[in-house]
Every structure is written in C-alpha cells, then in structure tokens.
Coordinates of N, CA and C and ligand atoms in Angstrom, one line a residue:
M1 N 24.7 122.4 -47.1 CA 26.1 122.6 -47.2 C 26.9 121.4 -47.7
R2 N 27.7 121.7 -48.7 CA 28.5 120.5 -49.3 C 29.6 120.1 -48.3
R3 N 29.6 118.8 -48.2 CA 30.7 118.3 -47.3 C 32.0 118.1 -48.1
T4 N 33.1 118.5 -47.5 CA 34.4 118.4 -48.2 C 34.9 117.0 -48.1
L5 N 35.8 116.7 -49.0 CA 36.4 115.3 -48.9 C 37.1 115.1 -47.6
V6 N 37.7 116.1 -47.0 CA 38.3 115.9 -45.7 C 37.3 115.5 -44.6
Q7 N 36.1 116.2 -44.7 CA 35.0 115.9 -43.7 C 34.5 114.4 -43.9
I8 N 34.4 114.0 -45.2 CA 33.9 112.7 -45.4 C 34.9 111.7 -44.9
Q9 N 36.2 111.9 -45.2 CA 37.2 111.0 -44.7 C 37.2 110.9 -43.2
F10 N 37.0 112.1 -42.5 CA 37.1 112.1 -41.1 C 35.9 111.3 -40.5
N11 N 34.7 111.5 -41.1 CA 33.5 110.8 -40.6 C 33.7 109.3 -40.8
S12 N 34.3 108.9 -41.8 CA 34.5 107.4 -42.0 C 35.6 106.9 -41.0
A13 N 36.6 107.7 -40.7 CA 37.5 107.3 -39.7 C 36.9 107.1 -38.4
M14 N 35.8 107.8 -38.1 CA 35.2 107.7 -36.8 C 34.1 106.6 -36.8
K15 N 33.9 105.9 -37.9 CA 32.9 104.8 -37.8 C 33.4 103.8 -36.8
D16 N 32.4 103.5 -35.9 CA 32.9 102.6 -34.8 C 32.8 101.1 -35.1
D17 N 32.4 100.8 -36.3 CA 32.4 99.4 -36.7 C 33.6 99.0 -37.6
I18 N 34.5 99.9 -37.6 CA 35.8 99.6 -38.2 C 36.8 99.3 -37.1
F19 N 37.3 98.0 -37.2 CA 38.2 97.6 -36.1 C 39.5 97.2 -36.8
T20 N 40.5 97.9 -36.4 CA 41.8 97.7 -37.1 C 42.8 96.8 -36.4
D21 N 42.3 96.3 -35.2 CA 43.2 95.6 -34.3 C 42.6 94.3 -33.8
I22 N 41.8 93.7 -34.6 CA 41.2 92.4 -34.2 C 42.2 91.4 -33.9
P23 N 42.1 90.7 -32.7 CA 43.2 89.7 -32.4 C 43.3 88.6 -33.5
F24 N 44.5 88.2 -33.7 CA 44.7 87.3 -34.8 C 44.0 85.9 -34.6
Q25 N 43.7 85.6 -33.4 CA 43.1 84.3 -33.1 C 41.5 84.4 -33.3
Y26 N 41.0 85.6 -33.5 CA 39.6 85.9 -33.5 C 38.8 85.0 -34.5
E27 N 39.4 85.0 -35.8 CA 38.7 84.3 -36.9 C 38.6 82.8 -36.6
S28 N 39.7 82.2 -36.1 CA 39.7 80.8 -35.9 C 38.8 80.4 -34.7
I29 N 38.7 81.3 -33.7 CA 37.8 81.0 -32.6 C 36.4 81.1 -33.1
S30 N 36.1 82.2 -33.9 CA 34.8 82.3 -34.5 C 34.4 81.1 -35.3
A31 N 35.3 80.6 -36.1 CA 35.0 79.5 -37.0 C 34.7 78.3 -36.1
A32 N 35.4 78.0 -35.0 CA 35.2 76.9 -34.2 C 33.9 77.1 -33.4
T33 N 33.5 78.3 -33.1 CA 32.3 78.6 -32.3 C 31.1 78.4 -33.2
K34 N 31.2 78.7 -34.5 CA 30.1 78.6 -35.4 C 29.6 77.1 -35.5
K35 N 30.6 76.2 -35.3 CA 30.2 74.8 -35.4 C 29.3 74.3 -34.3
L36 N 29.3 75.1 -33.2 CA 28.5 74.8 -32.0 C 27.3 75.7 -32.1
S37 N 26.2 75.3 -31.4 CA 25.1 76.2 -31.4 C 25.2 77.2 -30.3
F38 N 26.3 78.0 -30.2 CA 26.5 78.9 -29.2 C 26.3 80.3 -29.7
N39 N 25.4 81.1 -29.2 CA 25.1 82.4 -29.8 C 25.2 83.5 -28.7
M40 N 26.1 83.3 -27.7 CA 26.2 84.3 -26.7 C 27.5 85.0 -26.6
S41 N 28.3 84.9 -27.7 CA 29.6 85.4 -27.8 C 29.6 86.9 -27.6
S42 N 30.6 87.5 -27.0 CA 30.7 89.0 -26.9 C 31.1 89.5 -28.3
D43 N 30.6 90.7 -28.6 CA 30.8 91.3 -29.9 C 32.1 92.0 -30.0
L44 N 32.4 92.5 -31.2 CA 33.7 93.2 -31.4 C 33.8 94.5 -30.6
Y45 N 32.7 95.2 -30.5 CA 32.7 96.5 -29.7 C 33.1 96.2 -28.3
T46 N 32.5 95.2 -27.7 CA 32.8 94.9 -26.3 C 34.3 94.5 -26.2
G47 N 34.7 93.6 -27.1 CA 36.1 93.2 -27.1 C 37.1 94.3 -27.2
S48 N 36.8 95.2 -28.1 CA 37.7 96.4 -28.4 C 37.8 97.2 -27.1
L49 N 36.6 97.5 -26.5 CA 36.6 98.3 -25.2 C 37.4 97.6 -24.1
L50 N 37.2 96.3 -24.0 CA 37.9 95.5 -23.0 C 39.4 95.7 -23.2
K51 N 39.9 95.5 -24.4 CA 41.3 95.6 -24.7 C 41.8 97.0 -24.2
T52 N 41.1 98.0 -24.5 CA 41.6 99.4 -24.2 C 41.6 99.6 -22.7
L53 N 40.6 99.1 -22.0 CA 40.5 99.2 -20.5 C 41.6 98.3 -19.9
V54 N 41.8 97.1 -20.4 CA 42.8 96.2 -19.8 C 44.2 96.9 -20.0
A55 N 44.4 97.5 -21.1 CA 45.7 98.1 -21.4 C 46.0 99.3 -20.4
S56 N 45.0 99.8 -19.7 CA 45.2 100.9 -18.8 C 45.8 100.3 -17.5
K57 N 45.7 99.0 -17.3 CA 46.1 98.4 -16.0 C 47.5 97.7 -16.2
L58 N 48.6 98.4 -15.9 CA 49.9 97.8 -16.1 C 50.1 96.8 -15.0
A59 N 50.7 95.7 -15.5 CA 50.8 94.5 -14.6 C 49.5 94.2 -13.9
G60 N 48.5 94.2 -14.8 CA 47.1 94.1 -14.3 C 46.8 92.6 -13.9
H61 N 45.8 92.6 -13.0 CA 45.2 91.3 -12.6 C 43.8 91.3 -13.0
I62 N 43.5 90.4 -14.0 CA 42.2 90.5 -14.7 C 41.4 89.2 -14.4
L63 N 40.1 89.4 -14.3 CA 39.2 88.2 -14.2 C 38.0 88.3 -15.2
E64 N 37.8 87.2 -15.9 CA 36.7 87.1 -16.8 C 35.8 86.0 -16.2
L65 N 34.5 86.3 -16.1 CA 33.5 85.3 -15.6 C 32.7 85.0 -16.8
G66 N 32.8 83.7 -17.4 CA 32.1 83.3 -18.6 C 33.0 83.5 -19.8
T67 N 33.9 82.5 -19.9 CA 34.9 82.6 -21.0 C 34.2 82.4 -22.4
G68 N 33.1 81.5 -22.4 CA 32.6 81.1 -23.6 C 33.7 80.4 -24.4
S69 N 33.8 80.7 -25.7 CA 34.8 80.0 -26.5 C 36.1 80.9 -26.6
G70 N 36.0 82.1 -25.9 CA 37.3 82.9 -25.8 C 37.4 84.1 -26.7
L71 N 36.2 84.5 -27.2 CA 36.3 85.7 -28.1 C 36.7 87.0 -27.3
A72 N 36.0 87.2 -26.2 CA 36.4 88.4 -25.4 C 37.8 88.1 -24.8
T73 N 38.0 86.9 -24.4 CA 39.4 86.6 -23.8 C 40.5 87.0 -24.8
S74 N 40.2 86.8 -26.1 CA 41.3 87.1 -27.0 C 41.6 88.6 -27.0
W75 N 40.6 89.4 -26.8 CA 40.8 90.9 -26.8 C 41.5 91.3 -25.5
I76 N 41.0 90.6 -24.4 CA 41.6 90.9 -23.1 C 43.1 90.6 -23.1
L77 N 43.5 89.5 -23.7 CA 44.9 89.1 -23.9 C 45.7 90.1 -24.7
E78 N 45.1 90.7 -25.7 CA 45.7 91.7 -26.5 C 46.0 93.0 -25.7
G79 N 45.2 93.3 -24.7 CA 45.4 94.5 -23.9 C 46.4 94.3 -22.8
M80 N 46.7 93.1 -22.5 CA 47.6 92.8 -21.4 C 49.1 93.0 -21.7
D81 N 49.8 93.7 -20.7 CA 51.2 93.7 -20.9 C 51.9 92.4 -20.4
K82 N 53.2 92.4 -20.5 CA 53.9 91.1 -20.2 C 53.7 90.7 -18.8
Q83 N 53.5 91.7 -17.9 CA 53.4 91.4 -16.5 C 52.0 91.1 -16.0
S84 N 51.0 91.4 -16.9 CA 49.6 91.2 -16.5 C 49.3 89.7 -16.5
R85 N 48.3 89.3 -15.7 CA 47.8 87.9 -15.6 C 46.3 88.0 -15.6
S86 N 45.7 86.9 -16.2 CA 44.2 86.9 -16.1 C 43.8 85.5 -15.8
I87 N 42.6 85.4 -15.2 CA 41.9 84.2 -14.9 C 40.6 84.3 -15.6
T88 N 40.2 83.2 -16.3 CA 38.9 83.2 -16.9 C 38.2 81.9 -16.6
V89 N 36.9 82.0 -16.2 CA 36.2 80.9 -15.6 C 35.0 80.6 -16.5
E90 N 34.8 79.3 -16.7 CA 33.7 78.8 -17.6 C 33.3 77.4 -17.2
N91 N 32.0 77.1 -17.2 CA 31.7 75.8 -16.7 C 31.4 74.8 -17.9
N92 N 31.5 75.3 -19.1 CA 31.2 74.4 -20.3 C 32.6 74.0 -20.9
E93 N 32.9 72.7 -20.7 CA 34.2 72.1 -21.1 C 34.4 72.3 -22.6
V94 N 33.4 72.1 -23.4 CA 33.6 72.2 -24.8 C 34.0 73.6 -25.3
L95 N 33.3 74.6 -24.7 CA 33.6 76.0 -25.0 C 34.9 76.4 -24.6
I96 N 35.3 76.1 -23.3 CA 36.5 76.6 -22.8 C 37.7 75.9 -23.5
S97 N 37.5 74.7 -24.0 CA 38.6 74.0 -24.6 C 39.0 74.7 -25.9
I98 N 38.0 75.3 -26.6 CA 38.3 76.1 -27.8 C 39.2 77.3 -27.4
A99 N 38.8 78.0 -26.3 CA 39.7 79.1 -25.9 C 41.1 78.7 -25.5
K100 N 41.1 77.6 -24.7 CA 42.4 77.1 -24.3 C 43.3 76.7 -25.4
Q101 N 42.7 76.1 -26.4 CA 43.5 75.7 -27.6 C 44.0 76.8 -28.4
Q102 N 43.1 77.8 -28.6 CA 43.4 79.0 -29.5 C 44.3 80.1 -28.8
L103 N 44.2 80.1 -27.5 CA 44.9 81.2 -26.8 C 45.9 80.7 -25.8
Q104 N 46.9 80.0 -26.4 CA 47.9 79.4 -25.5 C 48.9 80.5 -25.1
D105 N 48.8 80.8 -23.8 CA 49.6 81.9 -23.3 C 49.7 81.7 -21.8
E106 N 50.9 81.7 -21.3 CA 51.1 81.5 -19.9 C 50.5 82.5 -18.9
R107 N 50.2 83.7 -19.5 CA 49.6 84.7 -18.7 C 48.1 84.5 -18.4
I108 N 47.5 83.5 -19.1 CA 46.0 83.3 -18.8 C 45.9 81.9 -18.1
E109 N 45.1 82.0 -17.0 CA 44.7 80.7 -16.4 C 43.2 80.4 -16.7
F110 N 43.0 79.3 -17.4 CA 41.7 78.8 -17.8 C 41.2 77.9 -16.7
V111 N 40.0 78.3 -16.1 CA 39.4 77.5 -15.1 C 38.1 77.0 -15.5
C112 N 38.0 75.6 -15.6 CA 36.7 75.0 -16.0 C 36.0 74.6 -14.7
T113 N 35.1 75.4 -14.3 CA 34.4 75.1 -13.1 C 33.1 75.9 -13.0
D114 N 32.3 75.6 -12.0 CA 31.1 76.4 -11.7 C 31.5 77.8 -11.2
G115 N 31.0 78.9 -11.8 CA 31.4 80.2 -11.4 C 30.9 80.5 -10.0
Y116 N 29.8 80.0 -9.6 CA 29.2 80.2 -8.2 C 30.2 79.7 -7.2
E117 N 30.7 78.4 -7.4 CA 31.6 77.8 -6.5 C 32.9 78.6 -6.5
W118 N 33.4 78.9 -7.7 CA 34.7 79.6 -7.8 C 34.7 80.9 -7.0
L119 N 33.6 81.7 -7.2 CA 33.5 83.0 -6.6 C 33.5 82.8 -5.0
Q120 N 32.7 81.8 -4.6 CA 32.6 81.6 -3.1 C 33.9 81.1 -2.5
N121 N 34.7 80.5 -3.3 CA 36.0 79.9 -2.7 C 37.2 80.7 -3.0
Y122 N 37.1 81.7 -3.9 CA 38.4 82.4 -4.3 C 38.9 83.2 -3.1
N123 N 40.2 83.1 -2.8 CA 40.7 83.9 -1.7 C 42.1 84.5 -2.1
G124 N 42.2 84.7 -3.4 CA 43.5 85.3 -3.8 C 43.4 86.8 -3.8
K125 N 44.3 87.5 -4.5 CA 44.3 88.9 -4.5 C 43.2 89.5 -5.4
K126 N 42.9 90.8 -5.1 CA 41.8 91.5 -5.8 C 42.2 91.8 -7.2
F127 N 41.2 92.1 -8.0 CA 41.4 92.3 -9.5 C 41.4 93.8 -9.9
D128 N 42.2 94.1 -10.9 CA 42.1 95.5 -11.5 C 40.9 95.6 -12.4
L129 N 40.5 94.6 -13.0 CA 39.4 94.6 -13.9 C 38.7 93.3 -13.9
I130 N 37.3 93.3 -13.7 CA 36.5 92.1 -13.8 C 35.5 92.3 -15.0
F131 N 35.5 91.4 -15.9 CA 34.5 91.4 -17.0 C 33.5 90.3 -16.5
A132 N 32.4 90.6 -16.1 CA 31.4 89.7 -15.6 C 30.4 89.3 -16.7
D133 N 30.6 88.2 -17.3 CA 29.8 87.9 -18.5 C 29.1 86.5 -18.3
A134 N 28.7 86.2 -17.1 CA 27.9 85.0 -16.7 C 27.0 85.4 -15.6
M135 N 26.0 84.6 -15.3 CA 25.1 84.9 -14.2 C 25.8 85.1 -12.9
P136 N 26.7 84.1 -12.5 CA 27.5 84.3 -11.3 C 28.5 85.5 -11.6
G137 N 28.4 86.5 -10.7 CA 29.3 87.7 -10.9 C 28.5 88.9 -11.4
K138 N 27.3 88.6 -11.9 CA 26.5 89.7 -12.4 C 25.2 89.8 -11.7
Y139 N 24.2 89.0 -12.1 CA 22.9 89.0 -11.4 C 23.0 88.2 -10.1
D140 N 23.9 87.3 -10.0 CA 24.1 86.5 -8.8 C 25.5 86.8 -8.2
L141 N 25.6 86.7 -6.9 CA 26.9 86.9 -6.2 C 27.5 88.3 -6.6
F142 N 26.7 89.3 -6.9 CA 27.3 90.5 -7.3 C 28.1 91.2 -6.2
E143 N 27.6 91.2 -4.9 CA 28.4 91.8 -3.8 C 29.7 91.1 -3.7
E144 N 29.7 89.8 -3.7 CA 31.0 89.1 -3.6 C 31.9 89.4 -4.7
T145 N 31.4 89.6 -5.9 CA 32.2 89.9 -7.1 C 32.8 91.3 -7.0
L146 N 31.9 92.3 -6.6 CA 32.4 93.7 -6.5 C 33.5 93.8 -5.4
A147 N 33.3 93.0 -4.4 CA 34.3 93.0 -3.3 C 35.7 92.6 -3.8
L148 N 35.7 91.9 -5.0 CA 37.0 91.4 -5.5 C 37.7 92.5 -6.4
V149 N 37.0 93.6 -6.6 CA 37.6 94.6 -7.5 C 38.4 95.6 -6.6
K150 N 39.6 95.9 -7.0 CA 40.4 96.8 -6.3 C 39.8 98.2 -6.3
D151 N 40.1 99.1 -5.3 CA 39.7 100.5 -5.4 C 40.3 101.0 -6.7
G152 N 39.5 101.7 -7.5 CA 40.0 102.3 -8.7 C 40.0 101.3 -9.9
G153 N 39.5 100.1 -9.6 CA 39.4 99.0 -10.6 C 38.1 99.1 -11.4
F154 N 38.1 98.4 -12.5 CA 36.9 98.4 -13.3 C 36.1 97.1 -13.1
Y155 N 34.7 97.2 -13.2 CA 33.8 96.1 -13.2 C 33.0 96.4 -14.5
I156 N 33.1 95.5 -15.5 CA 32.5 95.7 -16.8 C 31.4 94.7 -17.1
I157 N 30.2 95.1 -17.5 CA 29.2 94.2 -18.0 C 28.6 94.6 -19.3
D158 N 28.3 93.6 -20.1 CA 27.6 93.9 -21.4 C 26.2 93.3 -21.4
D159 N 25.6 93.2 -22.6 CA 24.2 92.7 -22.7 C 23.3 93.3 -21.7
M160 N 23.4 94.7 -21.6 CA 22.4 95.3 -20.7 C 21.3 96.0 -21.5
L161 N 21.3 95.9 -22.8 CA 20.2 96.3 -23.6 C 19.4 95.1 -23.9
P162 N 18.1 95.1 -24.2 CA 17.3 93.9 -24.5 C 17.9 93.1 -25.6
Q163 N 18.1 91.8 -25.4 CA 18.7 90.9 -26.4 C 17.7 90.0 -26.9
P164 N 17.8 89.5 -28.2 CA 16.8 88.6 -28.7 C 16.6 87.3 -28.0
N165 N 17.7 86.9 -27.3 CA 17.6 85.6 -26.6 C 17.1 85.7 -25.1
W166 N 16.7 86.9 -24.7 CA 16.3 87.1 -23.3 C 14.9 86.5 -23.1
P167 N 14.7 85.8 -22.0 CA 13.3 85.4 -21.6 C 12.6 86.6 -21.2
A168 N 11.2 86.6 -21.2 CA 10.4 87.8 -21.0 C 10.7 88.5 -19.7
V169 N 11.0 87.7 -18.6 CA 11.2 88.4 -17.3 C 12.6 89.0 -17.2
H170 N 13.5 88.8 -18.1 CA 14.8 89.3 -17.9 C 15.0 90.8 -18.0
S171 N 14.1 91.4 -18.8 CA 14.2 92.9 -18.9 C 14.0 93.5 -17.5
L172 N 13.1 93.0 -16.8 CA 12.8 93.6 -15.4 C 14.0 93.4 -14.5
K173 N 14.6 92.2 -14.7 CA 15.8 91.8 -13.9 C 16.9 92.8 -14.2
A174 N 17.1 93.1 -15.5 CA 18.2 94.0 -15.9 C 18.0 95.4 -15.4
E175 N 16.7 95.8 -15.5 CA 16.3 97.2 -15.1 C 16.6 97.3 -13.6
T176 N 16.1 96.3 -12.8 CA 16.3 96.4 -11.3 C 17.8 96.4 -11.0
F177 N 18.6 95.6 -11.7 CA 20.0 95.5 -11.4 C 20.6 96.9 -11.7
I178 N 20.3 97.5 -12.8 CA 20.8 98.9 -13.1 C 20.4 99.9 -12.1
N179 N 19.2 99.9 -11.7 CA 18.7 100.8 -10.7 C 19.5 100.7 -9.4
E180 N 19.7 99.4 -9.0 CA 20.5 99.2 -7.7 C 21.9 99.7 -7.9
L181 N 22.5 99.4 -9.0 CA 23.9 99.9 -9.3 C 23.9 101.4 -9.1
E182 N 22.9 102.1 -9.7 CA 22.9 103.6 -9.7 C 22.8 104.2 -8.3
K183 N 22.2 103.4 -7.4 CA 22.0 103.9 -6.0 C 23.3 103.8 -5.1
R184 N 24.2 103.0 -5.6 CA 25.4 102.7 -4.7 C 26.3 103.9 -4.6
E185 N 27.0 104.1 -3.5 CA 27.9 105.2 -3.3 C 29.4 104.7 -3.3
D186 N 29.6 103.4 -3.5 CA 31.0 102.9 -3.5 C 31.5 102.7 -4.9
I187 N 30.7 103.2 -5.9 CA 31.1 103.0 -7.3 C 30.7 104.3 -8.1
T188 N 31.3 104.5 -9.2 CA 30.8 105.4 -10.2 C 30.7 104.7 -11.5
L189 N 29.7 105.0 -12.3 CA 29.4 104.2 -13.5 C 29.0 105.1 -14.7
T190 N 29.3 104.5 -15.9 CA 28.8 105.1 -17.1 C 28.1 104.0 -17.9
K191 N 26.8 104.4 -18.4 CA 26.1 103.4 -19.2 C 26.3 103.8 -20.6
L192 N 26.7 102.8 -21.4 CA 26.9 103.1 -22.9 C 25.8 102.4 -23.6
N193 N 25.0 103.3 -24.3 CA 23.9 102.7 -25.1 C 24.5 102.4 -26.5
W194 N 25.3 101.4 -26.5 CA 26.2 101.1 -27.6 C 26.5 99.6 -27.5
S195 N 26.8 99.0 -28.6 CA 27.1 97.5 -28.6 C 25.8 96.8 -28.0
T196 N 26.0 95.9 -27.1 CA 24.8 95.2 -26.5 C 24.3 95.9 -25.3
G197 N 24.9 97.1 -25.0 CA 24.5 97.8 -23.8 C 25.6 97.5 -22.8
I198 N 26.5 98.5 -22.6 CA 27.6 98.2 -21.7 C 27.6 99.1 -20.5
I199 N 28.0 98.6 -19.3 CA 28.1 99.5 -18.2 C 29.6 99.4 -17.7
I200 N 30.2 100.5 -17.6 CA 31.6 100.6 -17.0 C 31.4 101.1 -15.6
V201 N 31.8 100.3 -14.7 CA 31.8 100.7 -13.3 C 33.2 100.8 -12.8
T202 N 33.5 101.9 -12.0 CA 34.8 102.0 -11.3 C 34.5 102.0 -9.8
K203 N 35.3 101.2 -9.1 CA 35.1 101.2 -7.7 C 35.8 102.4 -7.1
I204 N 35.1 103.1 -6.2 CA 35.7 104.3 -5.7 C 36.5 104.0 -4.4
S205 N 37.6 104.7 -4.3 CA 38.5 104.5 -3.1 C 37.8 105.1 -1.9
N206 N 38.1 104.4 -0.8 CA 37.5 104.9 0.5 C 38.4 106.0 1.1
N207 N 39.6 106.1 0.5 CA 40.6 107.1 1.1 C 40.4 108.5 0.6
Ligands
SAM1 C1 27.5 85.5 -22.4 S1 28.4 84.0 -22.5 C2 30.1 84.5 -22.4 C3 30.6 84.8 -23.8 C4 32.1 85.1 -23.8 N1 32.5 86.3 -23.1 C5 32.6 85.2 -25.2 O1 33.2 86.2 -25.6 O2 32.4 84.3 -26.0 C6 28.2 83.4 -20.8 C7 29.0 82.2 -20.5 O3 28.9 81.9 -19.1 C8 28.9 80.5 -19.0 N2 28.3 80.1 -17.7 C9 26.9 80.1 -17.5 N3 26.7 79.7 -16.2 C10 28.0 79.5 -15.6 C11 28.4 79.1 -14.4 N4 27.5 78.8 -13.4 N5 29.7 79.0 -14.2 C12 30.6 79.3 -15.1 N6 30.2 79.7 -16.4 C13 28.9 79.8 -16.6 C14 28.1 80.0 -20.2 O4 28.5 78.6 -20.5 C15 28.6 80.9 -21.3 O5 29.7 80.4 -22.0

C-alpha cells in the first residue's frame, strides 16, 4: 500500500530522536564535558522525559543524585516552575563546577559531597521526584532513598539496559535490582526498553 504524504509527515513527527526543546545551556555543557574524559552523561531521551515528569510536579521538590556536569540537571531545570526547587548531589568537584557555572539559578542547590553521606544525613522534607543516577540512591542505600519519595512521587532510574562501560558482573546486579523492585508492593513501575533503559517508579499511597 502506498503511503500518503500525510502519513509520512505524521511518522516523521513521531520520531523520538527529534527534540524541539533542548535546554539552551545543553550545547555549552556538552562542549565543556567533551574536554573531560567523562562518558556517563544522561542522554537526550532521559533528559526530555525528566523535564516532562518534573513539569507534572507544581512547586515540586526535586532531587538528583549524580549531577555529573549537569546535562540532566539542565532538563530538570527546564521542567521546573517558578516555585519548584531542586537539590543535585555530586562528589566530583570538576564536573559539578561545570553544572554550577552553566546553570546559575537560585532554584537549584548544588551540593558537592559524597552521596552516601548526604543520603544518610539528609533530614529535610521528602521529594516529589528523585532521579537516582549514581550508585548511592540506586544500587546502594535504595531503601533510604525510596523513603525520601513522597507518596505519589516519582523515582526515576536510567542505564538499566546493558551499557558498553558496564563491568561483567553489573548485568547480574541490574537484573537482581529490577527483580527486587518488581516484588515490592509499595510502588508501581513501568520499564521502558528505550534510551538506556529507564524505569519509572511511582510510590503508592498508604491511604
Ligand atoms: C551516570 S553519572 C551522572 C550523569 C548526569 N546525570 C549527567 O546528566 O551528566 C553518575 C555520577 O555520579 C557521580 N558519583 C559517583 N559516586 C558518587 C558518590 N558517592 N557521591 C556523589 N556522586 C557520585 C559520578 O561522579 C558521576 O558524575
């Protein structure tokens, strides 16, 4: 069957690698990141999804674990309304300094510290959305991190499909983690076989 022009145009509009709303700081952050040998940045798909989910949280309180150089942070910032606030935690001073310099905005608090210590000492209010993109908060201290998500809030992870930089044992670790998540009754989740492998978790209300 011949496809009409309308169908062709529609299919191209649905191409998920077309991003029309990339944060304006994205290019300069990417350029600064390329000068370092850092290859763990979140991709455009993850960033775009984060922006959309963050935008669902009006006056949201957002946490990112693993700022890197701030690529995902730039998308998170784009999704935040004027009343939203975010905290982003990173232990690499060089990386977080790029994010700090490029994303100057009073709604973001940049914290350069060890994520394990930060999570164990944090005693502020719970979060509407946590993007856990470092070992602490994901494979380690998961219970503590999930406890910081409000009921109805999101817990987001990427890199859940095998990545080229994974050590051999990591696949088993990821698989075990996913299996454990799926057994829980205090969350509901959707696995996206898309981007680097994303899992969107929503914390279920007890009420
Ligand atoms: C996958 S990368 C994050 C990429 C980031 N989301 C981006 O868009 O560029 C993981 C980050 O976690 C940081 N990290 C690793 N261990 C950490 C720890 N113990 N505390 C804080 N940050 C840590 C790494 O330095 C790295 O920047």
